[in-house]
Amino acid sequence: MPPRFEPVLAVQVEMVEPRGSTHVVVVTRAEFQRAAQQLGRSFQMQGTPQETAQRLFQSMPEEELLAEVYRGRVLSLVPLGDKGSLVPEVEAALRAKYLRWCEGRGGGDCLGLFWDGPYLRTDDRRTLALALAFGTVLDETREALGRELSPQAVLSSLVWAAGLYLALWLVPEPSTKALAASLTVLLVAWLGLDTVWGLVDGWARMANRAHEATTFAELREAGEEFGRLLGTDAARAMILAVATLSGRTLGDVAARVRSLPRLNLMQAQWEAQGLHVPVPVAVQEAVAVEVVADSSRALAVVTSPQSALAGAMLNQNSSTGASGGHTGTIEIRHRGGNVQVILGNGQRWHLPRGKWLDDIPVEDRLGDELQAAARRFAREWGPHELSIAERAAISRARAAGNAKSVAHLEGLARGRWVHEKMKNQFRQLTWSHQGVDAVDPRPGGLKYEILSGTAQNFGVHGRRMATEFFRMIFF
């Protein structure tokens, strides 16, 4: 299925360095419970806790959130249709231990893990481990909600929503819409970038262990390890952040954020990290195309044209930006972890996992020549350039009344013609029918792919050559 493109604003991505280390803004138990009680009253339950959390994130069905593990490392979350490798006896024991744990937390299926079936699936085990990681903060939340607020349903929905949000960090091609971007902004302000990055790494380890766990003890151990990293203050912040953004729309988010405890300290920390938009405004207007994280410890929020918040990049290592001086927007983030970026100068690059903007050369004169030639040749092409075989195929499609086939065949013919003209003009390059189209054979030479600039073609080429680093020459 071709990737879905959304209108994006090519934003200036500024690399900034926090002035000093960041830290968690501490909220007392009393402050937390007052805020939880107030937010809980407006929490909107729609269906099961899992459905409520998924609807909150406008996320895909549960199959999109199952972990793919390779050599002990969580690489991505991919569809998984089976019930896992657990034998029924082990599943029964796990179920019994979970229900016993729920006895002191409202009883029954307190987290709503069995709404989709009688066994604990991968995402169920991951959610349970997260609930164990929250520890006493869940008890504080339940106490704050009170009996009249259906605390069990609200609490389980909050846990599910927090788990879905954390899971997005492991998805190479996430649907990080408004809520996830807003949560990222809120947590960076509340916890500081240092803590957020630690939670990303810790969650990946916990998700891996929960995915492989077969007993309640193993889930408890995984959850408690993450809980030690999370800590009481960050756990409170995460619960309140999810509850803050759980209204019917994002229209009243700014008012909710302003009511949070210690907002003044959050704003100060947000500004210390180089971002001067008020936190309530940043949260409400973070209508994101994507929240991007890479190996250089960079975090980006890219926004839509309708948003007043243009975007921000936080980096712990540099205050001047990428070594190449590039700014850019991620246009496609593939499931394999590879991305396609559009630079501020209009260039489009395919970056495999492990590559980033600073790997793109400052200048690429050969690529610029290729790009100009491709567009010139594309303008010169016309039906008169069709071969006899191409004319016959197009005529058959037109006679059958298949307009889509006609357009497709003409596009293919145009692409072949442009490709051949490029080969004839740039004979110094090594051309191939397999892999990347053209390679500069000189030391340090780059790779180039010639393609028509359609959404489908961009998506196909990125998926087909996920491990290659190349510039996309399109027309």
Short mmCIF file of C-alpha atoms in Angstrom, two decimals:
data_model
loop_
_atom_site.label_atom_id
_atom_site.label_comp_id
_atom_site.label_asym_id
_atom_site.label_seq_id
_atom_site.Cartn_x
_atom_site.Cartn_y
_atom_site.Cartn_z
CA MET A 1 0.00 0.00 0.00
CA PRO A 2 1.56 3.36 -0.97
CA PRO A 3 2.48 5.61 1.97
CA ARG A 4 -0.05 8.31 2.75
CA PHE A 5 1.34 11.81 2.38
CA GLU A 6 0.10 14.62 4.57
CA PRO A 7 0.68 18.32 3.88
CA VAL A 8 3.73 19.39 5.81
CA LEU A 9 5.56 22.60 6.45
CA ALA A 10 9.26 22.51 5.61
CA VAL A 11 10.49 23.85 8.91
CA GLN A 12 13.75 25.35 10.07
CA VAL A 13 15.25 22.74 12.37
CA GLU A 14 17.50 24.43 14.88
CA MET A 15 19.95 22.45 16.96
CA VAL A 16 20.25 23.76 20.50
CA GLU A 17 22.02 22.62 23.61
CA PRO A 18 20.33 22.72 27.03
CA ARG A 19 21.89 25.17 29.42
CA GLY A 20 22.84 22.66 32.08
CA SER A 21 21.43 19.21 32.74
CA THR A 22 17.70 18.57 32.72
CA HIS A 23 15.76 16.92 35.52
CA VAL A 24 12.31 15.79 36.53
CA VAL A 25 9.99 18.49 37.88
CA VAL A 26 8.89 17.02 41.22
CA VAL A 27 5.17 16.85 42.03
CA THR A 28 4.09 15.97 45.58
CA ARG A 29 1.56 13.23 46.30
CA ALA A 30 -1.06 15.80 47.29
CA GLU A 31 -0.52 17.87 44.15
CA PHE A 32 -0.64 14.74 41.99
CA GLN A 33 -3.88 13.51 43.52
CA ARG A 34 -5.59 16.88 43.22
CA ALA A 35 -4.67 17.03 39.53
CA ALA A 36 -5.62 13.39 38.91
CA GLN A 37 -9.00 13.89 40.53
CA GLN A 38 -9.73 16.99 38.45
CA LEU A 39 -8.58 15.38 35.19
CA GLY A 40 -10.33 12.09 35.93
CA ARG A 41 -13.74 13.72 36.07
CA SER A 42 -13.45 14.77 32.41
CA PHE A 43 -11.94 11.52 31.14
CA GLN A 44 -13.99 10.21 28.22
CA MET A 45 -14.51 6.42 28.25
CA GLN A 46 -15.41 4.97 24.85
CA GLY A 47 -15.64 1.19 24.75
CA THR A 48 -13.08 -1.01 26.48
CA PRO A 49 -9.95 0.47 28.10
CA GLN A 50 -7.89 -0.75 25.16
CA GLU A 51 -10.30 0.75 22.63
CA THR A 52 -10.38 4.01 24.56
CA ALA A 53 -6.59 4.24 24.49
CA GLN A 54 -6.40 3.33 20.80
CA ARG A 55 -9.07 5.87 19.89
CA LEU A 56 -7.22 8.46 21.94
CA PHE A 57 -4.15 7.99 19.78
CA GLN A 58 -6.04 7.46 16.53
CA SER A 59 -3.81 4.39 16.38
CA MET A 60 -3.92 1.32 14.23
CA PRO A 61 -5.40 -1.96 15.57
CA GLU A 62 -3.48 -3.96 18.12
CA GLU A 63 -1.58 -5.98 15.53
CA GLU A 64 0.44 -2.87 14.71
CA LEU A 65 1.78 -2.80 18.25
CA LEU A 66 3.33 -6.24 18.70
CA ALA A 67 7.07 -6.47 19.17
CA GLU A 68 9.45 -7.90 16.61
CA VAL A 69 12.56 -9.12 18.42
CA TYR A 70 15.82 -10.00 16.71
CA ARG A 71 18.87 -11.28 18.61
CA GLY A 72 17.49 -10.07 21.91
CA ARG A 73 16.78 -6.55 20.68
CA VAL A 74 13.47 -4.88 19.90
CA LEU A 75 13.79 -3.58 16.36
CA SER A 76 10.20 -2.70 15.53
CA LEU A 77 6.56 -3.43 16.23
CA VAL A 78 4.96 -5.40 13.42
CA PRO A 79 1.71 -7.25 12.78
CA LEU A 80 1.47 -10.58 14.55
CA GLY A 81 -1.70 -12.60 14.20
CA ASP A 82 -1.05 -15.62 16.40
CA LYS A 83 -1.58 -16.09 20.13
CA GLY A 84 2.09 -16.37 20.97
CA SER A 85 4.21 -19.30 22.03
CA LEU A 86 2.77 -19.82 25.49
CA VAL A 87 1.28 -23.24 26.25
CA PRO A 88 -2.22 -23.22 27.85
CA GLU A 89 -0.93 -24.37 31.27
CA VAL A 90 1.51 -21.47 31.45
CA GLU A 91 -1.12 -19.03 30.23
CA ALA A 92 -3.55 -20.25 32.90
CA ALA A 93 -0.95 -19.71 35.63
CA LEU A 94 -0.16 -16.22 34.33
CA ARG A 95 -3.85 -15.38 34.21
CA ALA A 96 -4.35 -16.56 37.79
CA LYS A 97 -1.43 -14.49 39.10
CA TYR A 98 -2.65 -11.42 37.24
CA LEU A 99 -6.20 -11.75 38.65
CA ARG A 100 -4.76 -12.18 42.14
CA TRP A 101 -2.77 -8.96 41.66
CA CYS A 102 -6.00 -7.22 40.61
CA GLU A 103 -7.79 -8.20 43.84
CA GLY A 104 -6.42 -5.18 45.66
CA ARG A 105 -7.07 -2.90 42.69
CA GLY A 106 -10.79 -3.21 42.12
CA GLY A 107 -10.89 -6.93 41.41
CA GLY A 108 -11.60 -8.86 38.25
CA ASP A 109 -9.75 -7.96 35.06
CA CYS A 110 -8.61 -4.63 36.47
CA LEU A 111 -6.58 -3.58 33.41
CA GLY A 112 -9.01 -4.87 30.78
CA LEU A 113 -6.49 -7.35 29.38
CA PHE A 114 -9.04 -10.05 28.53
CA TRP A 115 -11.46 -7.98 26.46
CA ASP A 116 -9.91 -9.34 23.25
CA GLY A 117 -9.58 -12.98 24.32
CA PRO A 118 -8.94 -15.35 27.23
CA TYR A 119 -5.14 -15.17 27.16
CA LEU A 120 -2.56 -12.45 27.67
CA ARG A 121 -1.19 -11.51 24.28
CA THR A 122 2.04 -9.63 23.64
CA ASP A 123 0.56 -6.18 24.09
CA ASP A 124 -1.34 -7.38 27.18
CA ARG A 125 1.87 -8.57 28.82
CA ARG A 126 3.61 -5.34 27.94
CA THR A 127 0.75 -3.30 29.44
CA LEU A 128 0.79 -5.39 32.61
CA ALA A 129 4.54 -4.90 32.97
CA LEU A 130 4.04 -1.15 32.63
CA ALA A 131 1.32 -1.22 35.31
CA LEU A 132 3.76 -3.04 37.59
CA ALA A 133 6.38 -0.40 36.79
CA PHE A 134 4.01 2.38 37.87
CA GLY A 135 3.84 0.73 41.30
CA THR A 136 2.29 2.77 44.08
CA VAL A 137 1.49 5.64 41.69
CA LEU A 138 -1.43 3.55 40.40
CA ASP A 139 -2.75 3.24 43.95
CA GLU A 140 -2.39 7.01 44.38
CA THR A 141 -4.31 7.55 41.14
CA ARG A 142 -7.10 5.17 42.12
CA GLU A 143 -7.44 6.83 45.50
CA ALA A 144 -7.58 10.27 43.88
CA LEU A 145 -10.25 9.28 41.36
CA GLY A 146 -12.74 8.23 44.00
CA ARG A 147 -15.61 5.78 43.70
CA GLU A 148 -17.91 8.01 41.68
CA LEU A 149 -15.46 8.20 38.76
CA SER A 150 -15.31 4.47 37.89
CA PRO A 151 -11.62 4.46 38.81
CA GLN A 152 -10.94 0.96 37.48
CA ALA A 153 -12.06 1.82 33.93
CA VAL A 154 -10.32 5.21 33.91
CA LEU A 155 -7.13 3.85 35.43
CA SER A 156 -6.85 0.94 33.01
CA SER A 157 -7.43 3.29 30.07
CA LEU A 158 -4.65 5.58 31.32
CA VAL A 159 -2.25 2.65 31.59
CA TRP A 160 -3.16 1.42 28.11
CA ALA A 161 -2.73 4.92 26.65
CA ALA A 162 0.67 5.35 28.31
CA GLY A 163 1.73 1.98 26.92
CA LEU A 164 0.58 2.85 23.40
CA TYR A 165 2.47 6.14 23.57
CA LEU A 166 5.69 4.47 24.71
CA ALA A 167 5.26 1.80 22.03
CA LEU A 168 5.36 4.49 19.34
CA TRP A 169 9.04 5.02 20.10
CA LEU A 170 9.75 1.51 18.84
CA VAL A 171 7.73 1.79 15.64
CA PRO A 172 9.88 2.78 12.64
CA GLU A 173 6.85 4.09 10.73
CA PRO A 174 4.58 5.44 13.47
CA SER A 175 1.21 7.14 13.26
CA THR A 176 2.32 9.85 15.68
CA LYS A 177 -0.53 12.27 15.35
CA ALA A 178 -1.48 15.21 17.51
CA LEU A 179 -1.74 13.45 20.84
CA ALA A 180 1.63 11.67 20.68
CA ALA A 181 3.44 14.84 19.61
CA SER A 182 1.74 16.80 22.37
CA LEU A 183 2.70 14.16 24.92
CA THR A 184 6.31 14.37 23.79
CA VAL A 185 6.33 18.14 24.22
CA LEU A 186 4.74 17.86 27.65
CA LEU A 187 7.10 15.13 28.87
CA VAL A 188 10.23 16.91 27.61
CA ALA A 189 9.13 19.99 29.56
CA TRP A 190 8.17 18.01 32.64
CA LEU A 191 10.94 15.43 32.80
CA GLY A 192 13.75 16.95 30.77
CA LEU A 193 15.34 15.49 27.69
CA ASP A 194 17.84 13.40 29.66
CA THR A 195 15.08 11.52 31.44
CA VAL A 196 12.95 11.11 28.31
CA TRP A 197 15.85 9.48 26.47
CA GLY A 198 16.47 7.19 29.41
CA LEU A 199 12.81 6.15 29.36
CA VAL A 200 12.99 5.40 25.63
CA ASP A 201 15.91 3.02 26.16
CA GLY A 202 14.38 1.52 29.29
CA TRP A 203 11.02 0.95 27.64
CA ALA A 204 12.69 -0.89 24.74
CA ARG A 205 14.36 -3.26 27.21
CA MET A 206 11.16 -3.76 29.19
CA ALA A 207 9.07 -4.38 26.06
CA ASN A 208 11.58 -6.99 24.91
CA ARG A 209 11.46 -8.81 28.23
CA ALA A 210 7.67 -8.59 28.46
CA HIS A 211 7.35 -9.98 24.95
CA GLU A 212 9.35 -13.05 25.93
CA ALA A 213 7.91 -13.45 29.46
CA THR A 214 5.91 -16.57 30.27
CA THR A 215 5.33 -16.05 34.00
CA PHE A 216 3.99 -13.29 36.23
CA ALA A 217 7.34 -13.24 38.06
CA GLU A 218 9.17 -12.46 34.83
CA LEU A 219 6.71 -9.67 34.05
CA ARG A 220 7.08 -8.27 37.56
CA GLU A 221 10.85 -8.30 37.26
CA ALA A 222 10.72 -6.53 33.88
CA GLY A 223 8.23 -3.98 35.19
CA GLU A 224 10.11 -3.31 38.41
CA GLU A 225 13.36 -2.76 36.51
CA PHE A 226 11.65 -0.15 34.35
CA GLY A 227 9.94 1.21 37.46
CA ARG A 228 13.31 1.88 39.09
CA LEU A 229 14.34 3.85 36.02
CA LEU A 230 10.97 5.60 35.80
CA GLY A 231 10.73 6.63 39.44
CA THR A 232 7.73 8.01 41.27
CA ASP A 233 7.95 11.55 39.90
CA ALA A 234 8.20 10.51 36.25
CA ALA A 235 5.39 7.99 36.73
CA ARG A 236 3.16 10.72 38.16
CA ALA A 237 4.11 13.01 35.28
CA MET A 238 3.24 10.38 32.68
CA ILE A 239 -0.16 9.60 34.23
CA LEU A 240 -1.06 13.29 34.48
CA ALA A 241 0.22 13.99 30.96
CA VAL A 242 -1.97 11.27 29.45
CA ALA A 243 -4.97 12.38 31.50
CA THR A 244 -4.42 16.00 30.45
CA LEU A 245 -4.69 15.11 26.77
CA SER A 246 -7.66 12.75 27.07
CA GLY A 247 -10.50 15.16 26.30
CA ARG A 248 -12.83 14.96 23.34
CA THR A 249 -10.67 17.34 21.33
CA LEU A 250 -7.37 19.14 21.72
CA GLY A 251 -9.16 22.46 21.77
CA ASP A 252 -9.13 22.77 25.55
CA VAL A 253 -5.68 21.30 26.09
CA ALA A 254 -3.98 24.63 26.81
CA ALA A 255 -6.34 25.30 29.73
CA ARG A 256 -5.72 21.82 31.13
CA VAL A 257 -1.95 22.23 30.86
CA ARG A 258 -2.13 25.56 32.68
CA SER A 259 -3.87 23.81 35.58
CA LEU A 260 -1.06 21.28 36.06
CA PRO A 261 1.07 21.52 39.21
CA ARG A 262 4.52 23.13 38.92
CA LEU A 263 3.85 24.53 35.46
CA ASN A 264 6.23 27.42 36.14
CA LEU A 265 9.10 24.99 36.69
CA MET A 266 8.14 23.04 33.58
CA GLN A 267 8.18 26.24 31.53
CA ALA A 268 11.60 27.16 32.90
CA GLN A 269 13.00 23.76 31.97
CA TRP A 270 11.39 23.94 28.51
CA GLU A 271 13.09 27.30 27.90
CA ALA A 272 16.40 26.00 29.27
CA GLN A 273 16.36 23.47 26.46
CA GLY A 274 16.23 26.28 23.90
CA LEU A 275 12.47 26.44 23.28
CA HIS A 276 10.63 29.63 24.08
CA VAL A 277 7.05 28.89 22.98
CA PRO A 278 4.89 28.66 26.13
CA VAL A 279 4.37 25.02 27.08
CA PRO A 280 0.53 25.16 26.92
CA VAL A 281 0.69 26.63 23.41
CA ALA A 282 3.36 24.16 22.28
CA VAL A 283 1.33 21.22 23.54
CA GLN A 284 -1.93 22.37 21.94
CA GLU A 285 -0.36 23.23 18.61
CA ALA A 286 1.89 20.18 18.23
CA VAL A 287 -0.22 18.76 15.39
CA ALA A 288 2.63 16.54 14.30
CA VAL A 289 3.37 14.69 11.14
CA GLU A 290 6.02 12.83 13.06
CA VAL A 291 8.01 12.82 16.26
CA VAL A 292 11.49 11.82 15.17
CA ALA A 293 14.26 10.28 17.24
CA ASP A 294 17.69 9.26 15.97
CA SER A 295 20.94 7.82 17.25
CA SER A 296 22.54 11.24 17.75
CA ARG A 297 20.16 11.88 20.64
CA ALA A 298 18.05 14.29 18.61
CA LEU A 299 14.34 14.80 19.08
CA ALA A 300 12.22 16.65 16.52
CA VAL A 301 8.58 17.69 16.45
CA VAL A 302 7.44 18.55 12.91
CA THR A 303 4.15 20.38 12.64
CA SER A 304 1.44 21.00 10.09
CA PRO A 305 0.99 24.29 8.18
CA GLN A 306 -2.00 25.13 10.39
CA SER A 307 0.16 25.19 13.51
CA ALA A 308 1.91 28.25 14.85
CA LEU A 309 4.62 26.04 16.32
CA ALA A 310 7.02 25.60 13.40
CA GLY A 311 9.14 22.87 14.95
CA ALA A 312 12.07 22.22 17.22
CA MET A 313 15.12 20.03 17.41
CA LEU A 314 16.85 19.24 20.67
CA ASN A 315 20.35 17.82 20.62
CA GLN A 316 22.61 16.98 23.53
CA ASN A 317 25.83 17.07 21.54
CA SER A 318 25.78 20.15 19.33
CA SER A 319 24.67 23.77 19.46
CA THR A 320 25.34 24.57 15.80
CA GLY A 321 23.35 21.93 13.96
CA ALA A 322 24.41 19.01 11.82
CA SER A 323 27.95 19.09 10.54
CA GLY A 324 26.65 19.48 7.02
CA GLY A 325 24.58 22.49 8.03
CA HIS A 326 21.39 20.87 6.74
CA THR A 327 17.83 21.37 7.86
CA GLY A 328 15.08 19.09 6.72
CA THR A 329 11.77 17.34 7.14
CA ILE A 330 11.16 13.60 7.27
CA GLU A 331 8.65 12.78 4.53
CA ILE A 332 8.50 8.98 4.87
CA ARG A 333 9.64 6.84 7.79
CA HIS A 334 9.73 3.22 6.65
CA ARG A 335 9.06 0.16 8.78
CA GLY A 336 12.69 -0.92 8.48
CA GLY A 337 13.90 2.24 10.24
CA ASN A 338 15.06 3.92 7.01
CA VAL A 339 13.73 7.38 6.22
CA GLN A 340 13.34 9.78 3.32
CA VAL A 341 14.15 13.40 4.09
CA ILE A 342 13.58 16.60 2.15
CA LEU A 343 16.28 19.17 2.83
CA GLY A 344 15.68 22.89 3.01
CA ASN A 345 17.25 23.24 -0.46
CA GLY A 346 14.73 20.79 -1.98
CA GLN A 347 17.04 17.77 -2.22
CA ARG A 348 15.51 14.42 -1.31
CA TRP A 349 17.70 11.76 0.31
CA HIS A 350 17.15 8.19 1.42
CA LEU A 351 18.84 7.44 4.74
CA PRO A 352 19.17 3.85 5.99
CA ARG A 353 19.00 3.03 9.68
CA GLY A 354 22.01 4.62 11.40
CA LYS A 355 22.41 7.53 8.96
CA TRP A 356 21.23 11.09 9.62
CA LEU A 357 21.39 14.63 8.23
CA ASP A 358 25.05 15.10 9.14
CA ASP A 359 25.96 12.19 6.82
CA ILE A 360 24.71 14.16 3.79
CA PRO A 361 27.53 16.13 2.10
CA VAL A 362 27.47 19.90 2.28
CA GLU A 363 27.58 20.12 -1.52
CA ASP A 364 26.56 17.65 -4.20
CA ARG A 365 27.20 19.33 -7.53
CA LEU A 366 26.93 16.09 -9.50
CA GLY A 367 23.57 15.38 -7.91
CA ASP A 368 22.41 18.90 -8.73
CA GLU A 369 23.41 18.35 -12.37
CA LEU A 370 21.54 15.04 -12.43
CA GLN A 371 18.45 16.64 -10.92
CA ALA A 372 18.44 19.50 -13.45
CA ALA A 373 18.95 17.10 -16.37
CA ALA A 374 16.17 14.75 -15.22
CA ARG A 375 13.66 17.57 -15.04
CA ARG A 376 14.76 18.94 -18.43
CA PHE A 377 14.43 15.55 -20.12
CA ALA A 378 11.03 14.96 -18.49
CA ARG A 379 9.78 18.26 -19.97
CA GLU A 380 11.07 17.26 -23.41
CA TRP A 381 9.30 13.92 -23.45
CA GLY A 382 6.09 13.55 -25.43
CA PRO A 383 3.94 10.84 -27.05
CA HIS A 384 6.11 11.11 -30.15
CA GLU A 385 8.88 9.39 -28.17
CA LEU A 386 6.83 6.22 -27.65
CA SER A 387 8.11 3.02 -29.22
CA ILE A 388 5.91 0.89 -31.47
CA ALA A 389 5.33 -1.65 -28.68
CA GLU A 390 4.51 1.11 -26.17
CA ARG A 391 2.04 2.72 -28.57
CA ALA A 392 0.29 -0.61 -29.12
CA ALA A 393 -0.03 -1.34 -25.38
CA ILE A 394 -1.40 2.13 -24.69
CA SER A 395 -3.86 1.87 -27.56
CA ARG A 396 -5.21 -1.43 -26.21
CA ALA A 397 -5.67 0.08 -22.76
CA ARG A 398 -7.40 3.14 -24.21
CA ALA A 399 -9.70 0.99 -26.33
CA ALA A 400 -10.68 -0.95 -23.21
CA GLY A 401 -11.61 2.32 -21.50
CA ASN A 402 -8.95 1.86 -18.80
CA ALA A 403 -7.72 5.39 -18.19
CA LYS A 404 -5.59 4.35 -15.22
CA SER A 405 -3.70 1.81 -17.28
CA VAL A 406 -3.13 4.39 -20.00
CA ALA A 407 -1.65 6.85 -17.51
CA HIS A 408 0.45 4.10 -15.91
CA LEU A 409 1.86 2.89 -19.23
CA GLU A 410 2.65 6.43 -20.34
CA GLY A 411 4.40 7.06 -17.04
CA LEU A 412 6.50 3.94 -17.44
CA ALA A 413 7.44 4.90 -21.00
CA ARG A 414 8.37 8.41 -19.92
CA GLY A 415 10.49 7.02 -17.10
CA ARG A 416 12.37 4.63 -19.38
CA TRP A 417 13.02 7.42 -21.86
CA VAL A 418 14.33 9.82 -19.21
CA HIS A 419 16.45 7.07 -17.69
CA GLU A 420 18.07 6.28 -21.06
CA LYS A 421 18.77 9.95 -21.76
CA MET A 422 20.41 10.26 -18.33
CA LYS A 423 22.66 7.26 -19.02
CA ASN A 424 23.77 8.76 -22.32
CA GLN A 425 24.60 12.15 -20.81
CA PHE A 426 26.32 10.94 -17.65
CA ARG A 427 28.51 8.16 -19.02
CA GLN A 428 31.08 8.69 -16.26
CA LEU A 429 28.71 7.03 -13.79
CA THR A 430 28.33 3.30 -13.25
CA TRP A 431 24.77 2.39 -14.24
CA SER A 432 22.99 -0.77 -13.15
CA HIS A 433 19.61 -2.45 -13.54
CA GLN A 434 19.90 -3.87 -10.01
CA GLY A 435 20.12 -1.87 -6.81
CA VAL A 436 20.73 1.87 -7.06
CA ASP A 437 20.60 3.21 -10.63
CA ALA A 438 23.84 5.20 -10.75
CA VAL A 439 27.04 5.23 -8.72
CA ASP A 440 29.84 7.77 -8.88
CA PRO A 441 32.93 5.50 -9.14
CA ARG A 442 35.32 8.12 -7.77
CA PRO A 443 36.60 7.73 -4.18
CA GLY A 444 33.86 8.89 -1.85
CA GLY A 445 31.38 8.96 -4.71
CA LEU A 446 27.68 8.98 -3.97
CA LYS A 447 24.77 6.87 -5.20
CA TYR A 448 21.74 8.14 -7.10
CA GLU A 449 18.31 6.72 -7.91
CA ILE A 450 16.37 8.13 -10.86
CA LEU A 451 12.61 7.95 -10.40
CA SER A 452 9.33 9.66 -11.15
CA GLY A 453 8.20 11.87 -8.31
CA THR A 454 5.01 10.05 -7.32
CA ALA A 455 4.14 9.02 -3.77
CA GLN A 456 3.98 5.37 -4.79
CA ASN A 457 7.36 5.45 -6.51
CA PHE A 458 9.04 7.14 -3.55
CA GLY A 459 7.59 4.54 -1.22
CA VAL A 460 8.52 1.55 -3.37
CA HIS A 461 12.12 2.66 -3.87
CA GLY A 462 12.60 3.31 -0.18
CA ARG A 463 11.27 -0.10 0.80
CA ARG A 464 13.19 -1.91 -1.95
CA MET A 465 16.58 -0.46 -0.97
CA ALA A 466 16.19 0.04 2.76
CA THR A 467 19.91 -0.37 3.52
CA GLU A 468 21.24 1.96 0.80
CA PHE A 469 22.31 5.60 1.28
CA PHE A 470 21.45 7.56 -1.85
CA ARG A 471 20.06 10.78 -3.25
CA MET A 472 16.71 10.60 -5.02
CA ILE A 473 16.73 12.29 -8.44
CA PHE A 474 13.10 12.77 -9.36
CA PHE A 475 11.10 14.32 -12.15
#
